[in-house]
Amino acid sequence: MADIKKVAVLGSGVMGSGIAALIANAGLPVLLLDIVPEGAKDRNVIAKGAIDKQLKAKPAGGFTHKQNAKLVTPGNLEDDLEKLAEVDWIVEVVLEKLEVKHSVYQKIAPHMKKDAVLSTNTSTIPLAELEKGLPKELAPRFLLTHFFNPPRFLPLLEVTGGTECDPAIVEQMSAFADKYLGKGVVRCKDTPGFIGNRIGVFWLMQGLLKAIELGISVEDADAVMSRPVGIPKTGVFGLFDLIGIDLMPHIAKSMLATLPKDDRFCTMYREPELVTNMIADGYTGRKGKGGFYRLNTEGGKKVKEAKDLKTGDYAPAQSSTLKSVNAARAGLAALVSYPDIGGQYAKAVLVETLHYAASLVPEISDDILGIDEAMRLGYNWKYGPFELIDRLSTKDAAGADLLAAACQEAGLDVPPLLAKAAGKTFYKQDGAERYYLTTDGEYAPMDIKEGCWYLADKTRGAKPVKKNGSATLWDLGDGILGFELTSKGNTFDPDIMALLNKTHDLMKEDFRGLVIGHDGQHFSFGANLAFFMYISNMAAWKQLSGVIREGQDTFMGLKYAPFPVVVSLAGMAMGGGCEICLHADAVQAHIESYPGLVEAGVGVIPGWGGCKEMLYRHRDLADRVKAQVMAGQKPEALMPQGPMPYVSKAFEYIGTAKVASSAQEAQEMLILNHRSRITMNRARVLADAKELCLSLADGYTPPEPTTIHLPGGGGRAALEMAVENFASQGKATPHDVVIGKHLAYVLSGGEADMLDELTEQDILDLEHDVFLELVKHPASQARLEHMLETNKPLRN
C-alpha cells in the first residue's frame, strides 16, 4: 500500500460528500464522483451540488474552511474513471444495494492503481456479501471503513478487513485515519450493524417501545434517557428526529434479514402503528414536517410541541418535573431504583440495552473496550455500556451483579460475560494502571497508544505539583509542566491567575516548558462573569480594577517568560480563554476549536490584552506581506488594503464578537500564530502540544518588546463612522454603537497622535480604562445579567 496522497469518493450523497469534505479538511485532494442524471446538461451536476450543500450547510457544514472545497474535484462515474489511476484510496459510498455496489466494483477495477486501496462505507450489507462481486485482484486491498454521520463531527470509524484483505493494509489504513482524519478507530467484525449501530439501534428501539408500553411522555422519556445517563440531551426521541424517523425501518429491515432469528433484536422488534403513520404522513423528523417534536409557527409564534404517543396529537412541549431526574445526581443506581415512571423507564431501557451489549462479546468485538469506545465516539455517550454497568454499583453490590439479577427478573438470560463478572467491575484501577475484564473473566492492562493520550492518562495515581480551587499543576514528563483548568466552565478567576504566576518559580527549579490544557470538551468560557457581576453589584470598582490589572500582568508574564508556553486547545475559547491563546508562544489546536474575543456581546471589550495582541498580530502580518511583495516573494496572505488595515481587522473581529468556526479559521484570524499547529484527532492534542513545547524549549529566548503606531483621531473618526453606518442599516443596536465607539478609541490609540510610538502597556492602560467605563454602563450590566441567566447574548 502506497502513502495516501489523493483520494476518490464514489457517491456524493450526504455521507459521501461529508467524507470528501473531511478528507479535504486534512489537506488531501479528493475526486468526488457520482452518476450522470438522465438528460443533464452538466454531467457533474450531482457532485457539484453536493459540494455546494456542504459549503452552505448551517450551522456548520462538512468543511472546516471554505478554501478546503477547492481540494474536491467533482466528476462522474462515466467520464472520469481514468482519473482513478491517480488515487491511492477509493471510498465507496454508493446506494445501499448489493447489485449496485457490485456493478461499481467491476466498473472501477480496470482503472485502479495496483496498490490502491478500496473500502466500503456500507452500514447494512455484510462485507462477505460484497466480496462475492469483487474482482479477485481487489480482494487483498478491500476493507470496511464505516464512518458515522456527520463525518466531520462524529469521530468513530469502524474498520475491518475482508476475508482476504492483507492485515498490514488494515493497520496502515487505521493509522492513517487516526492521525490524518482524526478518527477514533475501532476494530469491528463483519456482523450486522457492526458495533455502534448494532447496539445504538437496539437502544433507540427499546427507548421507543418501552415509552409506549409504560405510557411515559416524550419529554419525560428524553429528560431521563439523556444527561442523567450520560447520553446527549437529544435523548431517544430527539435523536429519532435528528437522524430521520424513516431511516429506522430501513436499518431494522436489514438487521432482521441478516441476524439470527433468536437474536434479541429480532424477538423484540416491532414497528409501532404510530411510527408507520408518521412516516406515511411526512412526519419524519427535522427534515420533514416534524417528528416526535415540531416547531409550530402558526399565528407568527414559534411553539415547540411534542407528540402524544397514545393519541398521536401534538401539544406544547412541557419541561419534565420527574423527581427521578434529580435523584440521578446521586448516581445511576439511584435513577434506576427510583419508584416514579422515570426510574421505571430508565431501568427497563437500560436492562435490555446493557444485557444486549454484554451478550455480544466476543461476537461483534473481541473485548469490551471496542464496544465502549464505539458508543462513546459514534453515539456521543459519555460512558460505554460496560462503564454504565459499573456505574450501577452500590456500596453493597457490584453493577454486574445488580444487572444479572435485573435480567433474571425481566425473563432474560444472563450472558456468559456478565456471569464471569460476578462480584467484579468491568474496569478497575491499581495506582496509575487501568485494567479491563476480558472474556475469560480475568483482568488485562489497558494500553495507551503512543502519542494518543489525555491528561487523565498521565495523571492517574499521580500527585499534583501544586493545586488550588480552580487549577492544578502536573508533571507531564521530560521537563514539561502541565497547567489544568478545573474551575466551573474553566473560567478565569483570581485563583487561576495566582497559580499561573507561581509557575515562574517552579520553572526555575525543575521544568523548561509550560502546556496549558485539560481533557474537557471546551477550553474556557473566559472570565468568570458571576465574579465580575458580583463586584459590579457591589460597586467595588477598585477591586475590579485590580482584577483587570492582575489578568493583564499574568498574561504579559506568560508572553515574556523565559520558557515557552503552549496552549492545548479544543472546543470553545471565549474572551479570556482566547486572550491566553494570544499571549502564548504557540497553540496546538484541535481542528474543532472555536476561539473568539466575544466581550462585546456582554457589553465590554477585551481587557486582558486581546485588543493589543490583535493589533500587533495584524500589524506584523501586514509588515511581513509588504516585505515579501517588495522582495518578489510569494506573500503568505493577500496584500492588506486600506490606510489602516491591521486596525480595521482588529476592529472587525472584536467589534462583531466573531468566533472562529474551526482552527483553520482561527489561523486566518491570526488567533493562532505562525508557530501554532492543528491536530485532527482530539485524543492527540495534548501529546502534540507537549512535543511542540519541547521543540520550542531548546535554545528558547523570549520575544523582544516592540512598539506600534496607531492612527489617532482620524482613524477613530473613520471607525466611528462605520459603526454609525451599521446602526443606520439596523445592524447595530444603540448599545452596540456605544461599545463600538469605545473600542474605536482603544484601537486608534486613545488620545495619542498617529506619529506617537505606543508600547504594549499604553494599549493595556486603554483597555483597562475603557473596560471599567463600559462595565459601569447600565446596558452592559443588563447584558451581563442576561448572559448569566440564559447563557445567551442580549441585543440592547
Coordinates of C-alpha atoms in Angstrom, one line a residue, residues 284-646:
T284 CA -40.1 12.1 9.5
G285 CA -38.2 14.4 11.9
R286 CA -36.4 17.6 11.4
K287 CA -36.1 17.0 7.6
G288 CA -39.9 16.6 7.3
K289 CA -42.9 18.3 8.7
G290 CA -41.8 17.5 12.2
G291 CA -41.4 14.3 14.2
F292 CA -41.8 13.5 17.9
Y293 CA -41.2 17.2 18.3
R294 CA -42.1 20.0 15.9
L295 CA -41.9 23.8 15.8
N296 CA -45.4 25.2 15.3
T297 CA -45.3 28.6 13.7
E298 CA -49.0 29.3 13.4
G299 CA -50.0 32.8 14.4
G300 CA -46.5 34.1 13.9
K301 CA -45.2 32.5 17.1
K302 CA -42.7 29.6 17.4
V303 CA -44.0 27.0 19.8
K304 CA -42.2 23.7 20.4
E305 CA -44.6 20.9 20.5
A306 CA -44.3 17.2 21.4
K307 CA -46.3 14.2 20.2
D308 CA -48.6 12.3 22.5
L309 CA -47.5 8.6 22.0
K310 CA -51.1 7.4 22.7
T311 CA -53.2 9.8 20.6
G312 CA -50.6 10.9 18.1
D313 CA -51.7 14.5 18.7
Y314 CA -49.2 17.4 19.3
A315 CA -49.3 19.7 22.3
P316 CA -46.9 22.3 23.7
A317 CA -43.8 20.6 25.0
Q318 CA -43.6 20.6 28.8
S319 CA -40.4 20.7 30.9
S320 CA -40.1 17.4 32.9
T321 CA -40.8 17.6 36.6
L322 CA -39.8 14.0 37.3
K323 CA -38.1 13.5 40.7
S324 CA -36.1 10.6 39.3
V325 CA -34.2 13.1 37.1
N326 CA -33.0 14.9 40.2
A327 CA -32.4 11.6 42.0
A328 CA -29.9 10.7 39.3
R329 CA -27.5 13.3 40.7
A330 CA -26.7 10.6 43.3
G331 CA -25.7 8.1 40.6
L332 CA -27.1 5.7 38.0
A333 CA -28.2 3.2 40.7
A334 CA -30.4 6.0 42.3
L335 CA -32.0 6.7 38.9
V336 CA -33.0 3.1 38.0
S337 CA -34.2 2.3 41.6
Y338 CA -36.4 5.5 41.9
P339 CA -40.1 4.5 42.1
D340 CA -41.6 7.0 39.6
I341 CA -42.2 6.4 35.9
G342 CA -38.9 7.9 35.0
G343 CA -37.0 5.4 37.2
Q344 CA -39.1 2.5 35.7
Y345 CA -38.4 3.7 32.2
A346 CA -34.6 4.1 32.8
K347 CA -34.4 0.6 34.3
A348 CA -36.5 -1.0 31.5
V349 CA -34.4 0.5 28.7
L350 CA -31.0 0.1 30.3
V351 CA -31.5 -3.5 31.5
E352 CA -32.4 -4.5 27.9
T353 CA -29.6 -2.5 26.3
L354 CA -26.9 -3.5 28.7
H355 CA -27.9 -7.1 28.6
Y356 CA -27.7 -7.0 24.8
A357 CA -24.3 -5.4 24.8
A358 CA -23.0 -8.0 27.3
S359 CA -24.3 -10.8 25.1
L360 CA -22.4 -9.5 22.0
V361 CA -18.9 -10.0 23.3
P362 CA -16.9 -11.6 21.5
E363 CA -19.4 -11.8 18.6
I364 CA -19.0 -8.2 17.4
S365 CA -15.9 -7.1 19.3
D366 CA -13.1 -9.1 20.9
D367 CA -13.4 -7.2 24.1
I368 CA -15.4 -4.6 26.0
L369 CA -13.1 -1.8 25.1
G370 CA -14.2 -1.7 21.4
I371 CA -17.9 -1.6 22.4
D372 CA -17.5 1.1 24.9
E373 CA -15.3 3.2 22.6
A374 CA -17.8 2.8 19.7
M375 CA -20.7 4.0 21.8
R376 CA -18.7 7.0 23.1
L377 CA -17.4 8.1 19.8
G378 CA -20.3 7.1 17.5
Y379 CA -23.3 8.0 19.7
N380 CA -21.7 10.6 21.9
W381 CA -22.4 8.6 25.1
K382 CA -20.3 9.8 28.0
Y383 CA -20.0 6.2 29.2
G384 CA -20.0 3.0 27.2
P385 CA -22.3 0.1 28.1
F386 CA -19.8 -1.7 30.4
E387 CA -18.8 1.6 32.0
L388 CA -22.6 2.1 32.6
I389 CA -22.8 -1.4 34.2
D390 CA -20.0 -0.4 36.6
R391 CA -21.9 2.8 37.4
L392 CA -24.9 0.8 38.6
S393 CA -22.7 -0.4 41.5
T394 CA -23.8 0.5 45.1
K395 CA -21.8 0.1 48.3
D396 CA -23.5 -3.3 48.8
A397 CA -23.3 -4.8 45.3
A398 CA -21.4 -4.7 42.0
G399 CA -23.2 -3.3 39.0
A400 CA -22.7 -6.6 37.1
D401 CA -24.5 -8.5 39.9
L402 CA -27.4 -6.0 40.0
L403 CA -27.7 -6.2 36.2
A404 CA -27.7 -10.0 36.3
A405 CA -30.5 -10.0 38.9
A406 CA -32.5 -7.5 36.9
C407 CA -32.1 -9.6 33.7
Q408 CA -33.5 -12.7 35.5
E409 CA -36.3 -10.6 36.9
A410 CA -37.1 -9.5 33.3
G411 CA -37.0 -13.0 32.0
L412 CA -33.7 -12.5 30.2
D413 CA -30.8 -15.0 30.3
V414 CA -27.6 -13.9 32.0
P415 CA -24.9 -13.6 29.2
P416 CA -21.7 -15.6 29.9
L417 CA -19.6 -12.4 30.2
L418 CA -21.9 -11.0 32.8
A419 CA -21.8 -14.2 34.7
K420 CA -18.0 -14.2 34.7
A421 CA -18.1 -10.6 36.1
A422 CA -19.9 -11.7 39.2
G423 CA -18.6 -9.8 42.2
K424 CA -16.3 -7.7 39.9
T425 CA -16.3 -4.5 38.0
F426 CA -15.6 -4.4 34.3
Y427 CA -12.9 -1.8 34.9
K428 CA -10.5 -1.3 37.8
Q429 CA -7.6 0.9 38.7
D430 CA -4.4 0.0 40.6
G431 CA -2.2 3.0 41.1
A432 CA -1.5 4.6 37.7
E433 CA -2.7 1.5 35.8
R434 CA -6.2 0.7 34.5
Y435 CA -7.4 -2.8 33.7
Y436 CA -10.4 -4.2 31.9
L437 CA -12.2 -7.5 32.3
T438 CA -11.5 -10.0 29.4
T439 CA -13.8 -12.7 28.1
D440 CA -12.2 -15.3 30.3
G441 CA -13.1 -13.3 33.4
E442 CA -9.5 -12.1 34.1
Y443 CA -8.1 -8.5 34.1
A444 CA -5.8 -7.2 31.4
P445 CA -4.0 -3.8 31.3
M446 CA -5.4 -1.0 29.2
D447 CA -2.6 0.1 26.9
I448 CA -2.1 3.8 26.0
K449 CA -1.3 4.3 22.3
E450 CA 1.9 6.3 21.6
G451 CA 1.1 10.0 21.1
C452 CA -2.5 9.4 21.8
W453 CA -3.4 10.3 25.4
Y454 CA -5.4 12.5 27.6
L455 CA -4.3 14.3 30.8
A456 CA -6.1 11.7 32.9
D457 CA -3.9 9.0 31.4
K458 CA -0.8 11.0 32.6
T459 CA -2.0 12.0 36.0
R460 CA -3.9 8.8 37.1
G461 CA -2.5 7.9 40.5
A462 CA 0.0 10.8 40.4
K463 CA 0.4 13.6 42.9
P464 CA -0.1 17.2 41.7
V465 CA 2.9 19.6 41.7
K466 CA 0.6 22.3 43.1
K467 CA -3.1 23.0 43.1
N468 CA -5.9 25.3 44.3
G469 CA -9.6 25.5 43.9
S470 CA -9.5 26.4 40.2
A471 CA -6.4 24.9 38.7
T472 CA -3.9 22.1 39.1
L473 CA -0.2 21.8 38.0
W474 CA 1.0 18.4 36.8
D475 CA 4.4 17.0 35.8
L476 CA 3.9 15.8 32.2
G477 CA 7.4 14.4 32.0
D478 CA 10.5 15.5 30.0
G479 CA 10.6 18.8 31.9
I480 CA 7.2 20.0 30.8
L481 CA 4.7 21.3 33.3
G482 CA 1.0 20.9 32.7
F483 CA -1.5 23.5 33.8
E484 CA -5.0 22.2 34.1
L485 CA -8.0 24.5 34.4
T486 CA -10.6 23.0 36.8
S487 CA -12.9 25.9 37.6
K488 CA -16.6 25.7 36.5
G489 CA -16.6 26.3 32.8
N490 CA -12.8 26.5 33.0
T491 CA -13.4 30.2 33.6
F492 CA -10.6 32.5 34.7
D493 CA -10.6 33.8 38.2
P494 CA -8.0 35.1 40.8
D495 CA -7.1 31.6 41.8
I496 CA -6.1 30.6 38.2
M497 CA -4.1 33.8 37.9
A498 CA -2.3 33.2 41.2
L499 CA -1.3 29.6 40.2
L500 CA -0.2 30.8 36.7
N501 CA 2.1 33.3 38.4
K502 CA 3.6 30.6 40.6
T503 CA 4.7 28.6 37.6
H504 CA 7.6 31.0 37.1
D505 CA 9.3 29.9 40.3
L506 CA 8.7 26.2 39.5
M507 CA 10.2 26.6 36.1
K508 CA 13.5 27.8 37.5
E509 CA 13.8 24.7 39.6
D510 CA 12.6 21.6 37.6
F511 CA 10.9 22.5 34.3
R512 CA 11.6 24.1 31.0
G513 CA 8.2 24.5 29.3
L514 CA 4.5 25.0 30.2
V515 CA 1.5 23.4 28.5
I516 CA -2.0 24.8 29.4
G517 CA -4.9 22.5 28.7
H518 CA -7.2 19.8 30.0
D519 CA -9.5 17.0 28.9
G520 CA -12.8 18.9 28.8
Q521 CA -15.0 19.5 25.8
H522 CA -14.3 23.2 25.8
F523 CA -11.1 25.0 26.7
S524 CA -12.6 28.0 28.5
F525 CA -15.6 30.2 28.6
G526 CA -13.4 33.2 29.5
A527 CA -13.6 35.3 32.6
N528 CA -15.9 34.3 35.5
L529 CA -18.8 36.5 34.7
A530 CA -20.5 35.8 38.0
F531 CA -17.5 37.1 39.8
F532 CA -17.4 40.2 37.7
M533 CA -21.1 40.8 38.2
Y534 CA -20.8 40.4 41.9
I535 CA -18.0 43.0 42.0
S536 CA -20.1 45.3 39.8
N537 CA -23.2 45.0 42.0
M538 CA -21.0 45.9 45.0
A539 CA -19.6 48.9 43.0
A540 CA -16.2 47.6 44.1
W541 CA -14.5 49.4 41.2
K542 CA -11.1 49.5 42.8
Q543 CA -11.2 45.7 43.3
L544 CA -12.4 45.2 39.7
S545 CA -9.5 47.4 38.5
G546 CA -7.2 45.1 40.4
V547 CA -8.6 42.0 38.7
I548 CA -8.1 43.6 35.3
R549 CA -4.6 44.5 36.1
E550 CA -3.8 41.1 37.5
G551 CA -5.0 39.4 34.4
Q552 CA -3.0 41.8 32.2
D553 CA 0.1 41.3 34.2
T554 CA -0.3 37.5 34.3
F555 CA -0.8 37.1 30.6
M556 CA 2.1 39.5 29.8
G557 CA 4.2 37.5 32.3
L558 CA 3.5 34.4 30.2
K559 CA 4.3 36.2 26.9
Y560 CA 7.7 37.3 28.1
A561 CA 8.5 34.4 30.3
P562 CA 12.0 32.8 29.9
F563 CA 10.3 29.5 29.0
P564 CA 7.9 28.5 26.2
V565 CA 4.2 28.5 26.8
V566 CA 1.9 26.3 24.6
V567 CA -1.9 26.2 24.9
S568 CA -3.6 22.8 24.2
L569 CA -6.8 24.0 22.6
A570 CA -10.1 22.2 21.9
G571 CA -13.7 23.4 21.7
M572 CA -14.7 26.9 22.7
A573 CA -12.2 29.5 23.9
M574 CA -14.2 32.6 24.7
G575 CA -12.9 36.0 25.8
G576 CA -10.2 35.4 28.4
G577 CA -9.8 31.9 27.1
C578 CA -8.9 33.4 23.7
E579 CA -6.7 36.1 25.3
I580 CA -4.4 33.5 26.9
C581 CA -4.0 31.8 23.5
L582 CA -3.0 35.2 22.1
H583 CA -0.2 35.6 24.7
A584 CA 1.2 32.0 24.3
D585 CA 4.2 31.2 22.2
A586 CA 2.0 28.8 20.2
V587 CA -1.3 26.9 20.3
Q588 CA -1.7 23.3 19.5
A589 CA -5.4 23.3 18.4
H590 CA -7.8 20.5 17.7
I591 CA -9.4 21.2 14.3
E592 CA -12.7 21.7 16.0
S593 CA -11.5 24.7 18.1
Y594 CA -13.7 27.8 18.3
P595 CA -11.8 30.8 19.8
G596 CA -13.1 34.3 19.8
L597 CA -13.0 37.7 21.6
V598 CA -16.7 37.8 22.4
E599 CA -16.6 40.5 25.1
A600 CA -18.7 43.0 23.0
G601 CA -21.6 40.5 23.3
V602 CA -21.7 41.1 27.1
G603 CA -21.2 44.8 26.9
V604 CA -17.5 45.3 27.3
I605 CA -14.2 45.0 25.3
P606 CA -11.3 42.6 25.9
G607 CA -9.4 43.8 29.0
W608 CA -6.6 41.3 29.4
G609 CA -4.6 42.2 26.2
G610 CA -6.9 40.9 23.5
C611 CA -7.1 44.3 21.7
K612 CA -3.4 44.8 22.0
E613 CA -2.5 41.3 20.6
M614 CA -4.9 41.5 17.7
L615 CA -3.4 44.9 16.7
Y616 CA 0.1 43.6 16.9
R617 CA -0.6 40.4 15.0
H618 CA -2.3 42.1 12.2
R619 CA 0.3 44.8 12.0
D620 CA 3.1 42.2 11.9
L621 CA 1.3 40.3 9.1
A622 CA 0.8 43.5 7.1
D623 CA 4.5 44.3 7.5
R624 CA 5.6 40.7 6.5
V625 CA 3.4 40.7 3.4
K626 CA 4.7 44.1 2.2
A627 CA 8.2 42.9 2.7
Q628 CA 7.6 39.7 0.8
V629 CA 6.0 41.6 -2.1
M630 CA 8.8 44.0 -2.2
A631 CA 11.3 41.1 -2.3
G632 CA 9.5 39.4 -5.1
Q633 CA 8.5 36.5 -2.9
K634 CA 5.1 34.8 -2.8
P635 CA 3.2 36.5 0.1
E636 CA 1.7 34.4 2.8
A637 CA -1.5 36.3 2.6
L638 CA -3.2 38.9 0.3
M639 CA -1.8 42.4 0.4
P640 CA -3.7 44.3 3.1
Q641 CA -6.0 47.0 1.7
G642 CA -6.8 50.5 3.1
P643 CA -5.0 53.1 5.1
M644 CA -5.0 51.2 8.4
P645 CA -5.7 47.5 7.6
Y646 CA -4.5 46.0 10.8

